[in-house]
Short mmCIF file of C-alpha atoms and ligand atoms in Angstrom, two decimals:
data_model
loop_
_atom_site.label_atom_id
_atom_site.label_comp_id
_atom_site.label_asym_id
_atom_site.label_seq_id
_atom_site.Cartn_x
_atom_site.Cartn_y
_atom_site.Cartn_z
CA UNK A 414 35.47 -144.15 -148.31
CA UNK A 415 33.34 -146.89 -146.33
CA UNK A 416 34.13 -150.15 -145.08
CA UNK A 417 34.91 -152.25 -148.20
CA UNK A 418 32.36 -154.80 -149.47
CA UNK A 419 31.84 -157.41 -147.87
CA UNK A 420 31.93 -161.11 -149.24
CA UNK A 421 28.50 -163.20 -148.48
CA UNK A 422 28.07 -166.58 -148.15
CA UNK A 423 24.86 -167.88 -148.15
CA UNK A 424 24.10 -171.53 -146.36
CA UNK A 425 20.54 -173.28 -147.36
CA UNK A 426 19.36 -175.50 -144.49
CA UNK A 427 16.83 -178.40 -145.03
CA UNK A 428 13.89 -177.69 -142.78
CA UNK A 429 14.93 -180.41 -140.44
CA UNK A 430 18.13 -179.71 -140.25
CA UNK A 431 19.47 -180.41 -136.58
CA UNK A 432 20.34 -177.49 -134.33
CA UNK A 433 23.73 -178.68 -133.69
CA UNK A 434 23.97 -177.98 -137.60
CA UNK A 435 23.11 -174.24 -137.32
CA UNK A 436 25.50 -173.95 -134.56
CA UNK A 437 28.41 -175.86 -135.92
CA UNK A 438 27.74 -173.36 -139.29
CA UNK A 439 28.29 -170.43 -137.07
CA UNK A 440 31.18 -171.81 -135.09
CA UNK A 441 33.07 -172.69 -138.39
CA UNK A 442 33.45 -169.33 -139.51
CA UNK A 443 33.71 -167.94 -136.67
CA UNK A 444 30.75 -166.64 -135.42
CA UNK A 445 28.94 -166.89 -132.02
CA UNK A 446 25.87 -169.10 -131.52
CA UNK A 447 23.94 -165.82 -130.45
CA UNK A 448 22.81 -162.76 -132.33
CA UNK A 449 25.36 -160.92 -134.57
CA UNK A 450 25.41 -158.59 -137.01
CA UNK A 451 27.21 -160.48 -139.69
CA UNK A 452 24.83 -163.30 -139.58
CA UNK A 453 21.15 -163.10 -140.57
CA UNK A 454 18.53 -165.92 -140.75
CA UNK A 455 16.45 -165.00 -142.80
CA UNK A 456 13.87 -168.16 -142.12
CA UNK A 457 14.99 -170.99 -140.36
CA UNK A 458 16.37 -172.67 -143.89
CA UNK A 459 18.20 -169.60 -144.85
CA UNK A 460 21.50 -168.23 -143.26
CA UNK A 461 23.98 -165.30 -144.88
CA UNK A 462 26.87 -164.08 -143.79
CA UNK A 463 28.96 -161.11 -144.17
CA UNK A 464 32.91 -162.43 -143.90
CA UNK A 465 35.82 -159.87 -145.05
CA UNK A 466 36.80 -162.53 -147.94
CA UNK A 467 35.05 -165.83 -149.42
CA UNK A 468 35.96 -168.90 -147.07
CA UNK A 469 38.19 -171.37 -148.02
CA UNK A 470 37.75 -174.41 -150.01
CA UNK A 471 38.53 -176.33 -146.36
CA UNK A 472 36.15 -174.19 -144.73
CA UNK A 473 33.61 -175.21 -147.28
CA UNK A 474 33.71 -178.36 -147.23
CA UNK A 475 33.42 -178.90 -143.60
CA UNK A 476 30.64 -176.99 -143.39
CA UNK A 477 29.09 -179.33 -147.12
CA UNK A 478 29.35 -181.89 -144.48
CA UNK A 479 27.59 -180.91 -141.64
CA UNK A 480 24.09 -183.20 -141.61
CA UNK A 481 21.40 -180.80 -143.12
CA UNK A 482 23.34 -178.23 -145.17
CA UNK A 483 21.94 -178.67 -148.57
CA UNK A 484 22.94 -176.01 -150.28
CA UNK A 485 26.52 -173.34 -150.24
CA UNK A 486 26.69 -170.33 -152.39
CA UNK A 487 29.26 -167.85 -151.86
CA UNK A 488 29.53 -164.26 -153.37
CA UNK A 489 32.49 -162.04 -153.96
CA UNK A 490 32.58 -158.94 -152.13
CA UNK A 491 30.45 -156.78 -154.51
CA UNK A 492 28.29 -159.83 -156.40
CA UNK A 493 25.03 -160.36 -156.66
CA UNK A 494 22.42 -163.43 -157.07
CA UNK A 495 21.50 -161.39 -159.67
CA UNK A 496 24.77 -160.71 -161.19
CA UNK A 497 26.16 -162.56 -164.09
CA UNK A 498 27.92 -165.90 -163.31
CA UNK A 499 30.69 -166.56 -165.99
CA UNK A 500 29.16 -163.10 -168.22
CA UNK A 501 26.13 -165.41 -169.10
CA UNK A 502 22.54 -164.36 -169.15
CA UNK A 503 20.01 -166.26 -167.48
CA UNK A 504 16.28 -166.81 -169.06
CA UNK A 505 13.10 -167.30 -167.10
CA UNK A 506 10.84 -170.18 -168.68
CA UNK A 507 7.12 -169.39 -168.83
CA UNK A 508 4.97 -172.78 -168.84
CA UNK A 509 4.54 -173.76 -172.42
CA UNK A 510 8.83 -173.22 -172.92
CA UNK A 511 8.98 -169.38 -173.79
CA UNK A 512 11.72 -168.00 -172.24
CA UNK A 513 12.09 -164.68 -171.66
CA UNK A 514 15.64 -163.13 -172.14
CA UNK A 515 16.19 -165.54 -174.92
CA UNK A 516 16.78 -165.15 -178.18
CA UNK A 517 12.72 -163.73 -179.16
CA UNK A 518 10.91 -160.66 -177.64
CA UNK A 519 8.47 -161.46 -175.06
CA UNK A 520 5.31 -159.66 -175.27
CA UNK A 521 3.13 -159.91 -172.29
CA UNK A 522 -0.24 -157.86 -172.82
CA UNK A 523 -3.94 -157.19 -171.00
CA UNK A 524 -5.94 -154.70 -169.49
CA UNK A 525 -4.20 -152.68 -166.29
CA UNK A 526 -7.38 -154.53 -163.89
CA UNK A 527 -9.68 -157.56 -164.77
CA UNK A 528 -12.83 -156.11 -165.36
CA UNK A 529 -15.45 -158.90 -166.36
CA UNK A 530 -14.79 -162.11 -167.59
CA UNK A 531 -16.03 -161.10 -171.39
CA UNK A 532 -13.91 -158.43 -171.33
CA UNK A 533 -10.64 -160.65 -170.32
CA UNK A 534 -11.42 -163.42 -172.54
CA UNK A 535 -11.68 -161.02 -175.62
CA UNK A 536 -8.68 -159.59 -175.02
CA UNK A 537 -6.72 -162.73 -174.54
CA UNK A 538 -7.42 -163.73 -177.87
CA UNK A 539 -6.81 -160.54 -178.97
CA UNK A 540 -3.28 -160.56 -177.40
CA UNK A 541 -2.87 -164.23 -178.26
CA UNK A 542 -3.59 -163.89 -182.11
CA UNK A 543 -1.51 -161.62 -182.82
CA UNK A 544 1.58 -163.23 -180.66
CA UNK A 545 1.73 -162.25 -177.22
CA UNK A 546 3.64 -164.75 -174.98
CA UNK A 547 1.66 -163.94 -171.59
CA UNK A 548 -1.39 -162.25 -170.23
CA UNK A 549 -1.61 -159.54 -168.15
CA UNK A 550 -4.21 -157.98 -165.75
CA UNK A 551 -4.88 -157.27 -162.11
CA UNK A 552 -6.89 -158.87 -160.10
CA UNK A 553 -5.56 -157.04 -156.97
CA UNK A 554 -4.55 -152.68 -158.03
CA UNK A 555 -2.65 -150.85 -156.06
CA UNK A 556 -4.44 -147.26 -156.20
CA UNK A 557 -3.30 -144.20 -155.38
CA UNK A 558 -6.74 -143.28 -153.64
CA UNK A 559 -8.62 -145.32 -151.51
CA UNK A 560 -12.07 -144.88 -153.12
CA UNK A 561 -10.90 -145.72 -156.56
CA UNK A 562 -11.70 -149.73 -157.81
CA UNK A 563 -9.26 -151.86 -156.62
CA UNK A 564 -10.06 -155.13 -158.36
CA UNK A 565 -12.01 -157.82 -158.80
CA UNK A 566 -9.79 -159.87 -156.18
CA UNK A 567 -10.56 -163.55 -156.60
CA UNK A 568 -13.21 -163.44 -159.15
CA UNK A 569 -10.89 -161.61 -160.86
CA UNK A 570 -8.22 -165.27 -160.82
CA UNK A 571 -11.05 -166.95 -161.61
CA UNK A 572 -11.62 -165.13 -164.82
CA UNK A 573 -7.74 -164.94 -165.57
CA UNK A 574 -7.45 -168.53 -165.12
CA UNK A 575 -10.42 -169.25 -167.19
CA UNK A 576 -8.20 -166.86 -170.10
CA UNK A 577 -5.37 -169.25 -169.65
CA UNK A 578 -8.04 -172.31 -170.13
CA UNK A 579 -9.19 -170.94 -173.50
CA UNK A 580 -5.70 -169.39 -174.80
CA UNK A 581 -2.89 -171.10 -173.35
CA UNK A 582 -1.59 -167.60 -172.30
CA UNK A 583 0.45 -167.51 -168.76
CA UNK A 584 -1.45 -165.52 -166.59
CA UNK A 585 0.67 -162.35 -164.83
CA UNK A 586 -0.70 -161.09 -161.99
CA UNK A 587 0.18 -158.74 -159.56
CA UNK A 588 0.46 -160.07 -155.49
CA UNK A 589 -0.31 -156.74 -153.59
CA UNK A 590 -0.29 -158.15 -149.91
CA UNK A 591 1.28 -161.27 -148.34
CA UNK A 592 -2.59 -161.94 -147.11
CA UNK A 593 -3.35 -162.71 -150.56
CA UNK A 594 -0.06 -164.60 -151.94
CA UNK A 595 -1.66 -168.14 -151.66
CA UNK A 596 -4.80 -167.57 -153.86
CA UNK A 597 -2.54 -165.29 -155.62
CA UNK A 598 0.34 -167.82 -156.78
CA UNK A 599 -2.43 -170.97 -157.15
CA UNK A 600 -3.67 -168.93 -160.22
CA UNK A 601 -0.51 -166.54 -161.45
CA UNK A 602 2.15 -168.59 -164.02
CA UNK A 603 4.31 -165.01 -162.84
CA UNK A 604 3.55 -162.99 -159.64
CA UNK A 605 4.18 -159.57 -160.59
CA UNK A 606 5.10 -157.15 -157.69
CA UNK A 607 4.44 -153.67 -157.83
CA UNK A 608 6.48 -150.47 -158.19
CA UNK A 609 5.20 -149.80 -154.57
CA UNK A 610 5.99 -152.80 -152.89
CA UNK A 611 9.40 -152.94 -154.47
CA UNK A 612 11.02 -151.45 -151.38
CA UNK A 613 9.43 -154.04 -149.07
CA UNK A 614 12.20 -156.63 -148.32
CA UNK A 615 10.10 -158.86 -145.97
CA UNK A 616 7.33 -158.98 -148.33
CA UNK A 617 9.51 -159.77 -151.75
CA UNK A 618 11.50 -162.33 -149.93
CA UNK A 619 7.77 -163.95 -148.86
CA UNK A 620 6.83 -163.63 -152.40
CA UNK A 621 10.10 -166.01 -153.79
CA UNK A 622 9.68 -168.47 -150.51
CA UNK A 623 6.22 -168.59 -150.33
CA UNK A 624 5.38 -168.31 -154.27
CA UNK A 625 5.36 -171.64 -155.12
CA UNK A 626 8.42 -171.62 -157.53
CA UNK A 627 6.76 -168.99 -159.64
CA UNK A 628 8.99 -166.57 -161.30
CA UNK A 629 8.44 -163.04 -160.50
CA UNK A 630 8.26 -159.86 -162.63
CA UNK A 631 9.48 -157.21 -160.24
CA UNK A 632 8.50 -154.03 -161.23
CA UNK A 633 11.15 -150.67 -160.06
CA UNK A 634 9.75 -148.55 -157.76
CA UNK A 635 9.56 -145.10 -159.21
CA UNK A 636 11.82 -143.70 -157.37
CA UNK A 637 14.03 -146.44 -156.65
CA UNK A 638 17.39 -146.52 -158.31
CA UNK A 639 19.20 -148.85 -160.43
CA UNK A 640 20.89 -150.33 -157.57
CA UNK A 641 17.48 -150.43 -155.53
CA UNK A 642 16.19 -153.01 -157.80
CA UNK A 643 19.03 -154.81 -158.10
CA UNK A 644 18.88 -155.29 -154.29
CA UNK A 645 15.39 -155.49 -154.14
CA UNK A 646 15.79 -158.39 -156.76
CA UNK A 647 18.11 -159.84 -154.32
CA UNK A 648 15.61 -160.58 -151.64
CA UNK A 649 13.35 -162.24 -154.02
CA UNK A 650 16.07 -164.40 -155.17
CA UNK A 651 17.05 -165.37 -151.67
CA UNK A 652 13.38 -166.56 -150.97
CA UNK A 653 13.82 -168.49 -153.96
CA UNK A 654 16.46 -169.87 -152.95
CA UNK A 655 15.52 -170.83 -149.19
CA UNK A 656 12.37 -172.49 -150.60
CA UNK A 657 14.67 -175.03 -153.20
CA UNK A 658 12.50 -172.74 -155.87
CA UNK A 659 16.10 -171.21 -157.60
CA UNK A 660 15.15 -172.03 -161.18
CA UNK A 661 12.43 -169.61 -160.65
CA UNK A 662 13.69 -166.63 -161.51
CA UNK A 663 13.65 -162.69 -161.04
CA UNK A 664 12.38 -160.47 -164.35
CA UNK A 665 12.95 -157.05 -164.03
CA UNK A 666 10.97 -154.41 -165.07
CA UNK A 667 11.76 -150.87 -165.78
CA UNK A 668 8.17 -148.62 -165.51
CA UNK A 669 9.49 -144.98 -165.26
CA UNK A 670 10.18 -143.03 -162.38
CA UNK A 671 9.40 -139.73 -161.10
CA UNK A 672 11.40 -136.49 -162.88
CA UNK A 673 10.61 -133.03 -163.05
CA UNK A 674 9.04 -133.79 -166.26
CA UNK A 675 5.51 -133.55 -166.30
CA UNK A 676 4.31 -133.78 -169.81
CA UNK A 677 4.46 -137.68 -169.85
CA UNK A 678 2.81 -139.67 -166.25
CA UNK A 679 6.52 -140.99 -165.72
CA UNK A 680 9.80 -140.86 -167.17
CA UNK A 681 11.01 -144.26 -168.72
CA UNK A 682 14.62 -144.57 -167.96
CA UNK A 683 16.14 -145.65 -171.25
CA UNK A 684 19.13 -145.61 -169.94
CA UNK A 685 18.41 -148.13 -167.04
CA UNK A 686 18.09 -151.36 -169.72
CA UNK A 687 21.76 -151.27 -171.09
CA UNK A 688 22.60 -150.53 -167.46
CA UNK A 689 20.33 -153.51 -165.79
CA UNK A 690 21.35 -155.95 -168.97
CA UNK A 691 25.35 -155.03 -167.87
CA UNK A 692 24.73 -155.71 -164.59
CA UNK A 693 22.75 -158.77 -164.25
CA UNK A 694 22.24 -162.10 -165.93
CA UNK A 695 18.44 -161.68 -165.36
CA UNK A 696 15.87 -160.68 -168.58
CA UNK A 697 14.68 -156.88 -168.74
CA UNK A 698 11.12 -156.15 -170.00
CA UNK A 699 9.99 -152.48 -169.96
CA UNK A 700 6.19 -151.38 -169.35
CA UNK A 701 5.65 -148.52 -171.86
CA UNK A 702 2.50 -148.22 -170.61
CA UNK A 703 2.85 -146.12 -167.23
CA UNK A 704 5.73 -144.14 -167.92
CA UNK A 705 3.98 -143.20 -171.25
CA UNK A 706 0.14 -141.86 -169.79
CA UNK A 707 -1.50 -141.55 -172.90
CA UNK A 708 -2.00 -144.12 -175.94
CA UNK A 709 0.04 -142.25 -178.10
CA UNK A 710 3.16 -142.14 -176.42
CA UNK A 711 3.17 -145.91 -175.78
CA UNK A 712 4.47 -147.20 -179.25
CA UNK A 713 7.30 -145.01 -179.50
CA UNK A 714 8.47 -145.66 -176.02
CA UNK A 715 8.16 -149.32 -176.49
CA UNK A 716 10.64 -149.08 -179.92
CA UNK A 717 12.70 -147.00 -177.84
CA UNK A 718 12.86 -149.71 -175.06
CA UNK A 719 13.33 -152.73 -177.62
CA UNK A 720 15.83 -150.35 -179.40
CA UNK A 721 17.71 -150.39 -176.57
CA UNK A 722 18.15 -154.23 -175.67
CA UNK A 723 15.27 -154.94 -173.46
CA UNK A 724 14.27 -158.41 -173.67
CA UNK A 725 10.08 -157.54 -173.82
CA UNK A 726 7.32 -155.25 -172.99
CA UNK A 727 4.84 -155.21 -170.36
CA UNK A 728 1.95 -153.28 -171.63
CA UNK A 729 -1.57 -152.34 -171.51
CA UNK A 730 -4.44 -153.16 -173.73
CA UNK A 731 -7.84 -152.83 -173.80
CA UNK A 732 -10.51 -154.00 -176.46
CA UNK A 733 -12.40 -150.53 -175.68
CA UNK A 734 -10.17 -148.01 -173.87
CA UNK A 735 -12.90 -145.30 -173.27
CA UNK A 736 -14.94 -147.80 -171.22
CA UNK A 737 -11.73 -148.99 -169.25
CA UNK A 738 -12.52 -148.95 -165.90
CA UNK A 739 -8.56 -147.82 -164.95
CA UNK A 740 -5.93 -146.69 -166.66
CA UNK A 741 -7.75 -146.52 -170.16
CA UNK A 742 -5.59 -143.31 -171.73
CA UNK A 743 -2.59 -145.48 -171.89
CA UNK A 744 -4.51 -148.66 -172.76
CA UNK A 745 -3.62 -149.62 -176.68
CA UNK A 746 -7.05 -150.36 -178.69
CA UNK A 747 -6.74 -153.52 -180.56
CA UNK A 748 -5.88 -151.71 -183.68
CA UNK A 749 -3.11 -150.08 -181.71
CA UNK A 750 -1.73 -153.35 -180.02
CA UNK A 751 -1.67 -154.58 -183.94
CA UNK A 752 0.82 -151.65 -184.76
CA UNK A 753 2.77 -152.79 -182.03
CA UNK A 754 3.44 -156.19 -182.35
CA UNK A 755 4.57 -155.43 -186.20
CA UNK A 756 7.05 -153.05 -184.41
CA UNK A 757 7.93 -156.06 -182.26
CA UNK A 758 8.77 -157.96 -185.22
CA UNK A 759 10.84 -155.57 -187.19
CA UNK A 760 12.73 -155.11 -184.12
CA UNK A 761 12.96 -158.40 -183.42
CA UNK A 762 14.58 -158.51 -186.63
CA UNK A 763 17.72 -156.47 -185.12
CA UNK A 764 17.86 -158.61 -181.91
CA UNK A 765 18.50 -161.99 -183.81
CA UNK A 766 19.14 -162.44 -187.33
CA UNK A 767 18.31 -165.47 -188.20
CA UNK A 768 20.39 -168.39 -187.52
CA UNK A 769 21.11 -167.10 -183.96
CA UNK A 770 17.17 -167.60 -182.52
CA UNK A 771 18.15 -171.84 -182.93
CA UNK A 772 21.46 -171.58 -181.44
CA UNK A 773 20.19 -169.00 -178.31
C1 PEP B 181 0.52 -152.36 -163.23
O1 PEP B 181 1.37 -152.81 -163.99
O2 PEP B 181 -0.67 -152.66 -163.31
C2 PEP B 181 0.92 -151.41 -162.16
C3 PEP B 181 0.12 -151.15 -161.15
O3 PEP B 181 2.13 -150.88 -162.35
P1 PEP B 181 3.15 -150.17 -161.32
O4 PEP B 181 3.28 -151.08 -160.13
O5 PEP B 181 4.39 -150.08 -162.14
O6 PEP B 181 2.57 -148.84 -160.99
MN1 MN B 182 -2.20 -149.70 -165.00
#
């Protein structure tokens, strides 16, 4: 058995917050004004702290009242941010008013990489005609190899931002470096984070600080666990939080991970939704997409997904797979994407009968 979990609290500081202020924080509970390892700023506006219970209501106030403090949170030993407060769910609002993790499937769809602005803008009304709540594409790909195209970078924004002009569709983007998370979050309505960077602490709390109250989709990292997400979500949350951006918002998003199994590109962890929707208040969408490899393995995987309570899909289209310039065996043709979405609705069907979708 290890030591037993420790309870956090987590203090918010405004930026000009007097010294004494940090100091008297520390002192209060305990702590000395020096480094420690129960204490961690994580920026100058963000203090947590590891204590063997959850302070006092005393405790708490004193330290409401010291000038600067604007914000106390305090978590039992084993809670999360992400966790759910009173058993309720949260939802993350997408500009326009869907919210994902309410009562209606949220289907975000687009190509894997921006490829050229015809390309994007047939595709979005594609997407958008036959009901997809976001757009997707990258403008910055993570690739396995070097030499392979890694996106269209800012021209690529441009030409997603032009999408939203014409549709209305919220753009979602993925940020791949913290170099690029300004140009990255004046465009993206979500700032996706890859399965590869979901292990990089410093970099997902930069994301929620720095990403200018933009929610973000974080994807799992393929061989991350359950509990690796959940953590990982953790750190965006807390940049969230140290910016004043909490109504942002985490979504998480299950992509497959790496098995034995190679007959499909990944393996999507069914299992994972029922697991992530116990265990946090934050909406699940799945990308069918990856895990599947090939076209035809993407509807099923996506029923099986919705089937089993996540709150949306994350997936792929293209308006001419064979031409795609990445990822164009898993890409749905338009035809495909069609099939989908009347999927989406039967299912949608189960999630809500009617009466409920006004009331949620
Ligand atoms: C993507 O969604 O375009 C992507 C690169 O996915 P992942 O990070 O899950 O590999
Ligand atoms: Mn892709």
């Amino acid at each position: 058995m290890g030591a037993p979990a420790p309870a956090i609290l987590i203090v918010r500081f405004e930026e000009n917050a007097p010294a004494a202020s940090r100091a008297g924080t520390l002192e209060r509970l305990g702590l000395p004004d020096a480094p420690d390892d129960r204490a961690r700023w994580h920026h100058p506006t963000l203090l947590t702290v590891r204590l063997p219970a959850v302070p006092g209501r005393d405790t708490l106030r004193e330290l409401r009242a010291l000038p600067g403090v604007c914000r106390l949170l305090t978590l039992g030993p084993g809670e999360r941010l992400s966790g759910k407060r009173n058993g309720s769910s949260t939802t993350v609002t997408l500009p326009g008013g869907f919210r994902l993790g309410g009562p209606s499937l949220g289907i975000i769809a687009g190509p894997c990489s921006v490829e050229s602005e015809p390309q994007v803008l047939e595709t979005a009304a594609l997407v958008k005609a036959h009901g997809a709540v976001a757009l997707r594409g990258g403008a910055f790909k993570p690739r396995t190899s070097p030499y392979a195209f890694s996106g269209l970078r800012e021209e690529g924004l441009r030409i997603l931002a032009k999408a939203r002009e014409q549709t209305g569709l919220p753009i979602v983007t993925e940020v791949l470096d913290p170099a690029d998370l300004p140009a990255v979050a004046a465009v993206a309505d979500v700032l996706q984070v890859g399965s590869r960077n979901m292990h990089n602490g410093p970099f997902l709390f930069s994301v929620g600080r720095e990403g200018r109250g933009r929610p973000v989709l974080l994807k799992r990292g393929f061989a991350a666990t359950v509990d690796e997400l959940l953590e990982a979500a953790e750190h965006v949350l807390l940049g969230q939080l140290a910016a004043g951006h909490e109504e942002a918002g985490v979504v998480l998003c299950e992509r497959g991970i790496r098995t034995f199994e190679t007959s499909t590109r990944f393996t999507l962890d069914v299992g994972a939704i029922p697991v992530l929707k116990q265990r946090t208040s934050l909406p699940v969408v799945v990308d069918p997409s990856h895990p599947a490899g090939l076209d035809c393995y993407v509807l099923p995987l996506a029923r099986a997904a919705l089937a089993a309570g996540a709150d949306g899909l994350l997936v792929e289209v293209h308006v001419r797979p064979s031409e795609a310039w990445c990822d164009g065996e898993q890409s749905l043709s338009p035809a495909q994407f069609e099939e989908l979405m009347r999927s989406v609705q039967l299912l949608q069907g189960l999630r809500a009968p009617r009466g409920e979708d006004a009331a949620g």
